[in-house]
Coordinates of C-alpha atoms and ligand atoms in Angstrom, one line a residue:
X1 CA 63.6 153.0 -84.1
X2 CA 64.0 154.0 -87.8
X3 CA 67.6 154.7 -88.6
X4 CA 68.4 158.3 -89.5
X5 CA 64.9 159.7 -89.8
X6 CA 64.9 162.9 -91.9
X7 CA 65.1 166.1 -90.0
X8 CA 62.1 168.6 -89.8
X9 CA 61.7 172.3 -89.4
X10 CA 59.7 173.6 -86.4
X11 CA 59.0 177.3 -86.1
X12 CA 61.9 178.0 -88.5
X13 CA 64.3 175.7 -86.6
X14 CA 65.8 172.5 -87.9
X15 CA 65.1 169.7 -85.5
X16 CA 65.3 165.9 -85.3
X17 CA 62.3 164.3 -87.1
X18 CA 61.0 162.3 -84.0
X19 CA 61.4 165.4 -81.8
X20 CA 59.1 167.4 -84.1
X21 CA 56.3 164.9 -83.5
X22 CA 56.0 165.9 -79.8
X23 CA 56.3 169.7 -80.4
X24 CA 52.8 170.5 -79.2
X25 CA 53.6 169.1 -75.8
X26 CA 56.9 171.0 -75.7
X27 CA 55.2 174.3 -76.5
X28 CA 52.5 173.8 -73.9
X29 CA 54.9 172.5 -71.2
X30 CA 54.0 174.0 -67.8
X31 CA 57.1 175.5 -66.1
X32 CA 57.2 175.6 -62.3
X33 CA 58.9 178.5 -60.5
X34 CA 61.5 176.3 -58.8
X35 CA 62.5 174.5 -62.1
X36 CA 66.2 174.8 -62.8
X37 CA 67.1 174.7 -66.5
X38 CA 70.5 173.6 -67.9
X39 CA 70.5 175.0 -71.5
X40 CA 73.2 174.7 -74.1
X41 CA 73.6 174.5 -77.9
X42 CA 74.4 170.8 -78.4
X43 CA 77.9 169.5 -77.5
X44 CA 78.7 172.5 -75.2
X45 CA 79.1 170.8 -71.8
X46 CA 75.5 169.9 -70.9
X47 CA 76.3 166.5 -69.4
X48 CA 79.3 168.0 -67.5
X49 CA 77.2 170.8 -65.8
X50 CA 74.3 168.4 -65.2
X51 CA 76.5 166.1 -63.2
X52 CA 78.0 169.0 -61.3
X53 CA 74.5 170.3 -60.5
X54 CA 73.2 166.9 -59.4
X55 CA 76.3 166.5 -57.1
X56 CA 75.9 170.0 -55.6
X57 CA 72.2 169.3 -55.0
X58 CA 73.0 166.2 -53.0
X59 CA 76.0 167.6 -51.1
X60 CA 78.5 165.4 -53.1
X61 CA 76.7 162.1 -52.2
X62 CA 78.2 160.0 -55.0
X63 CA 76.0 157.0 -54.0
X64 CA 72.9 159.1 -54.6
X65 CA 74.0 159.9 -58.2
X66 CA 74.0 156.2 -59.0
X67 CA 70.2 156.3 -58.8
X68 CA 70.1 156.7 -62.6
X69 CA 72.0 157.7 -65.7
X70 CA 72.4 161.4 -66.2
X71 CA 69.7 161.7 -68.8
X72 CA 67.3 160.1 -66.3
X73 CA 68.4 162.4 -63.4
X74 CA 68.2 165.5 -65.6
X75 CA 65.5 164.8 -68.2
X76 CA 65.8 166.3 -71.7
X77 CA 62.7 168.5 -72.2
X78 CA 62.3 168.1 -76.0
X79 CA 63.4 164.5 -76.2
X80 CA 61.0 162.3 -78.2
X81 CA 61.8 159.0 -79.9
X82 CA 59.3 156.2 -80.7
X83 CA 58.7 153.6 -78.0
X84 CA 60.3 155.6 -75.2
X85 CA 58.7 158.1 -72.8
X86 CA 59.1 161.6 -74.0
X87 CA 60.9 164.3 -72.0
X88 CA 57.7 166.1 -71.4
X89 CA 55.9 163.0 -70.1
X90 CA 58.8 162.3 -67.7
X91 CA 59.0 165.9 -66.5
X92 CA 55.2 166.3 -66.0
X93 CA 55.2 163.4 -63.6
X94 CA 58.4 164.5 -61.7
X95 CA 58.3 166.0 -58.3
X96 CA 59.7 169.5 -57.7
X97 CA 62.3 170.8 -57.8
X98 CA 63.1 169.6 -61.2
X99 CA 66.4 170.0 -63.1
X100 CA 65.7 170.1 -66.8
X101 CA 68.1 169.8 -69.8
X102 CA 67.2 171.7 -73.0
X103 CA 68.9 172.7 -76.2
X104 CA 66.1 175.2 -77.2
X105 CA 67.1 178.6 -78.4
X106 CA 65.6 181.3 -76.1
X107 CA 62.9 182.2 -78.7
X108 CA 61.5 178.7 -78.6
X109 CA 61.7 178.1 -74.9
X110 CA 58.1 177.5 -73.5
X111 CA 57.3 181.0 -72.2
X112 CA 56.4 179.9 -68.6
X113 CA 60.1 179.5 -67.8
X114 CA 60.8 183.2 -68.5
X115 CA 57.5 184.4 -67.0
X116 CA 58.3 182.6 -63.8
X117 CA 61.9 183.7 -63.9
X118 CA 63.2 180.2 -63.5
X119 CA 66.9 179.9 -62.9
X120 CA 68.9 179.0 -66.0
X121 CA 72.4 177.8 -66.3
X122 CA 73.6 178.4 -69.8
X123 CA 76.9 176.8 -71.1
X124 CA 78.5 178.1 -74.2
X125 CA 81.5 176.5 -76.0
X126 CA 83.6 177.8 -78.9
X127 CA 81.9 177.1 -82.2
X128 CA 84.8 175.3 -83.8
X129 CA 85.0 172.6 -81.1
X130 CA 81.2 172.4 -81.0
X131 CA 81.0 171.6 -84.7
X132 CA 83.7 168.9 -84.5
X133 CA 82.0 167.3 -81.5
X134 CA 78.6 167.6 -83.1
X135 CA 79.8 166.0 -86.3
X136 CA 81.1 163.0 -84.4
X137 CA 77.8 162.8 -82.4
X138 CA 75.7 162.9 -85.6
X139 CA 77.9 160.0 -86.9
X140 CA 77.3 157.8 -83.8
X141 CA 73.7 158.7 -82.8
X142 CA 71.2 157.4 -85.4
X143 CA 68.4 159.6 -84.4
X144 CA 70.1 162.3 -86.4
X145 CA 69.8 162.7 -90.2
X146 CA 72.7 161.6 -92.3
X147 CA 75.6 163.9 -91.5
X148 CA 77.3 163.7 -94.9
X149 CA 81.0 164.3 -95.1
X150 CA 82.8 166.5 -92.6
X151 CA 83.0 169.2 -95.3
X152 CA 79.2 169.0 -96.0
X153 CA 78.4 169.0 -92.3
X154 CA 80.6 172.1 -91.7
X155 CA 78.7 173.9 -94.5
X156 CA 75.3 172.9 -93.1
X157 CA 76.4 174.1 -89.6
X158 CA 77.5 177.5 -90.9
X159 CA 74.1 177.8 -92.8
X160 CA 72.3 177.0 -89.5
X161 CA 70.9 173.8 -90.9
X162 CA 71.9 171.3 -88.2
X163 CA 69.5 170.3 -85.4
X164 CA 68.7 173.2 -83.2
X165 CA 69.7 175.6 -85.9
X166 CA 72.1 178.6 -85.7
X167 CA 74.9 178.4 -83.1
X168 CA 75.4 182.1 -83.1
X169 CA 71.7 183.0 -82.6
X170 CA 71.7 180.5 -79.7
X171 CA 74.7 181.8 -77.8
X172 CA 73.8 185.4 -78.4
X173 CA 70.1 184.9 -77.5
X174 CA 70.9 183.9 -73.9
X175 CA 73.8 186.3 -73.6
X176 CA 71.5 189.2 -74.4
X177 CA 68.9 188.1 -71.9
X178 CA 71.3 187.3 -69.0
X179 CA 70.6 190.6 -67.2
X180 CA 66.8 190.5 -67.4
X181 CA 66.5 186.8 -66.4
X182 CA 68.1 184.7 -63.7
X183 CA 70.8 183.3 -66.0
X184 CA 74.3 182.0 -65.0
X185 CA 76.3 182.1 -68.3
X186 CA 79.2 179.7 -68.2
X187 CA 81.9 178.9 -70.8
X188 CA 83.2 175.4 -71.4
X189 CA 86.7 176.7 -71.8
X190 CA 86.5 178.4 -68.3
X191 CA 85.4 175.1 -66.9
X192 CA 88.4 173.4 -68.3
X193 CA 90.7 176.2 -67.1
X194 CA 89.6 176.2 -63.5
X195 CA 86.9 173.6 -62.7
X196 CA 86.8 174.3 -59.0
X197 CA 86.2 178.0 -59.6
X198 CA 83.3 177.2 -62.0
X199 CA 81.8 174.6 -59.6
X200 CA 81.8 177.3 -56.9
X201 CA 80.1 179.7 -59.2
X202 CA 77.3 177.1 -59.9
X203 CA 76.9 176.4 -56.2
X204 CA 76.6 180.1 -55.4
X205 CA 74.0 180.5 -58.1
X206 CA 72.0 177.7 -56.6
X207 CA 72.4 179.2 -53.1
X208 CA 74.4 176.3 -51.7
X209 CA 77.5 176.5 -49.5
X210 CA 80.2 173.9 -50.4
X211 CA 82.8 172.9 -47.9
X212 CA 86.3 172.5 -49.4
X213 CA 86.0 168.7 -48.9
X214 CA 82.7 168.5 -50.9
X215 CA 84.0 170.8 -53.6
X216 CA 87.0 168.6 -54.0
X217 CA 84.8 165.5 -54.2
X218 CA 82.6 167.1 -56.9
X219 CA 85.7 168.1 -58.8
X220 CA 87.2 164.7 -58.7
X221 CA 84.0 163.1 -59.7
X222 CA 83.5 165.4 -62.7
X223 CA 86.8 165.3 -64.4
X224 CA 86.7 164.1 -68.0
X225 CA 88.4 160.8 -67.1
X226 CA 86.0 160.1 -64.2
X227 CA 82.9 160.9 -66.3
X228 CA 84.2 158.8 -69.2
X229 CA 84.6 155.8 -66.9
X230 CA 81.3 156.3 -65.1
X231 CA 78.4 154.4 -66.7
X232 CA 76.0 156.9 -65.2
X233 CA 77.5 159.7 -67.2
X234 CA 79.1 158.2 -70.3
X235 CA 75.8 157.1 -72.0
X236 CA 76.9 153.5 -72.3
X237 CA 73.5 152.6 -70.7
X238 CA 71.9 153.7 -74.1
X239 CA 71.7 150.7 -76.5
X240 CA 74.5 150.6 -79.1
X241 CA 72.0 150.5 -81.9
X242 CA 70.9 154.0 -80.8
X243 CA 74.3 155.4 -79.9
X244 CA 77.2 153.5 -81.5
X245 CA 80.1 154.4 -79.3
X246 CA 82.4 152.3 -81.4
X247 CA 82.0 155.0 -84.1
X248 CA 82.7 157.8 -81.6
X249 CA 82.4 157.7 -77.8
X250 CA 80.0 160.2 -76.2
X251 CA 82.9 161.2 -73.9
X252 CA 85.1 161.8 -76.9
X253 CA 88.1 164.1 -76.0
X254 CA 86.9 166.8 -73.7
X255 CA 89.5 169.4 -74.6
X256 CA 89.7 172.9 -76.1
X257 CA 91.2 173.1 -79.6
X258 CA 90.6 169.7 -81.1
X259 CA 89.2 171.6 -84.1
X260 CA 92.8 172.1 -85.2
X261 CA 92.9 168.3 -86.0
X262 CA 89.9 168.5 -88.2
X263 CA 89.7 171.9 -90.0
X264 CA 91.7 172.3 -93.2
X265 CA 93.4 175.7 -93.8
X266 CA 90.7 176.8 -96.2
X267 CA 87.8 175.5 -94.0
X268 CA 89.3 177.5 -91.2
X269 CA 89.4 180.7 -93.3
X270 CA 85.8 180.3 -94.4
X271 CA 84.8 179.6 -90.8
X272 CA 86.6 182.7 -89.6
X273 CA 84.7 184.7 -92.1
X274 CA 81.4 183.2 -91.1
X275 CA 82.3 183.8 -87.4
X276 CA 83.1 187.5 -88.1
X277 CA 79.8 188.0 -89.8
X278 CA 77.8 186.4 -87.1
X279 CA 79.5 187.8 -84.1
X280 CA 80.4 191.4 -85.1
X281 CA 77.3 192.7 -83.4
X282 CA 78.0 191.3 -79.9
X283 CA 80.5 191.7 -77.1
X284 CA 80.3 188.0 -76.4
X285 CA 83.6 186.4 -77.2
X286 CA 85.1 182.9 -77.2
X287 CA 88.5 181.3 -76.6
X288 CA 89.5 178.8 -79.3
Ligands
PPS301 S1 74.9 166.8 -75.6 O1 74.7 165.6 -76.5 O2 74.6 168.0 -76.4 O3 74.1 166.8 -74.4 O4 76.4 166.8 -75.3 P1 77.2 167.7 -74.2 O5 77.2 167.0 -72.9 O6 76.6 169.1 -74.2 O7 78.6 167.8 -74.8 C1 79.5 166.7 -75.0 C2 80.9 167.2 -75.0 O8 81.3 167.6 -73.7 C3 82.5 166.8 -73.4 N1 82.5 166.6 -71.9 C4 83.5 167.0 -71.1 N2 84.6 167.7 -71.3 C5 85.4 167.9 -70.3 N3 85.2 167.5 -69.0 C6 84.1 166.7 -68.7 N4 83.9 166.3 -67.5 C7 83.2 166.5 -69.8 N5 82.0 165.8 -69.9 C8 81.6 165.9 -71.2 C9 82.3 165.6 -74.2 O9 83.5 164.9 -74.2 C10 81.9 166.2 -75.5 O10 82.9 166.9 -76.2 P2 83.9 166.3 -77.2 O11 84.7 167.5 -77.8 O12 83.1 165.6 -78.3 O13 84.8 165.4 -76.5

C-alpha cells in the first residue's frame, strides 16, 4: 500500500483517500432489517463495544471469539485499501444477522439502515481524549494522511478537517435521532465508570438475558488490560507496515483525561472556545 495517501472529500466529508475509491459501493450498500450497527466517531470505543457485543451474542463463549480478529468478526463498512477485500465485499457475502462497524455520520449512512430501523449502538467519547487518541492513531496507521505536528492536528480537528469530519456534527447527529430510531447511545466515560452496568444495557438492547456469571466473564474479558493482551482485539494481527504499534499501540491508554498530558494551557483555552461554539445548541454533554 502507498504510504500516507492524500485524503479526499466525499459529499463534503474528509475521508481517507483509499476509502473514497469504494464510495459508490458504500452508498448503494443494502441494509438488512436484522443488521446491528456499531457506530462511533473514530477512537471513541468502537473496538471495546464490538468485543462486548460479540461476547453477548455468543453467551460469553471466549473460544468462539477466537474465530477471528475483531475487525473480521465485526467488519468495517467503509473500509477499503488496495489488495484487501473491502468492507462492503465482506459484508455482502456475510450471513445474517450481521454486526457492522461504521464511522459514518448519520447524514452519510446508507439510507436502508434508517428505513429498515436497524438497531444502532452509538458510542460517544469526550472530544479532548478523542483528538489525542486520533493523533496517535494517525501517527501509527499509514493509511492516514500526514498528521503534521500535534498543534497542526488539533487545528485541523477543530476545523472538521480530519477523516470523518466534524466531531460535534457526528455526536449531535445521532443524539438528535436517538428517539426516532432504535439507537442505544453510550458514553465511553460511563463504560469506564461502571462497565458491568453498561454491558447490561447493551444486552438489554439486544434482547438478551445475561446471568451474573456470564456478565462477569464478559466484563473480565473486556477490561483494557485483557483486550490489550488479546491478539484478537489489539490489532497486532495487522502487519506492522500498516499499523506500526511501536509508534503508538492501538490499545494505548484506555483512560479518561489523558488529554491533560497533551494540551498546553493555550490549546485548552482555544479548544474550550471551539467546544462552546459547537455544543451551545444541544443538551448533549460530556465528562472530561
Ligand atoms: S477505532 O480505530 O476508531 O476503531 O478505535 P476505537 O476502538 O473506537 O477507539 C480506540 C480507543 O479505545 C480504547 N479502548 C479501550 N479503553 C478502555 N477499555 C477498553 N477495553 C478499551 N478498548 C479500547 C483504546 O485504548 C483507544 O483509546 P486511547 O485513548 O488511544 O487509549
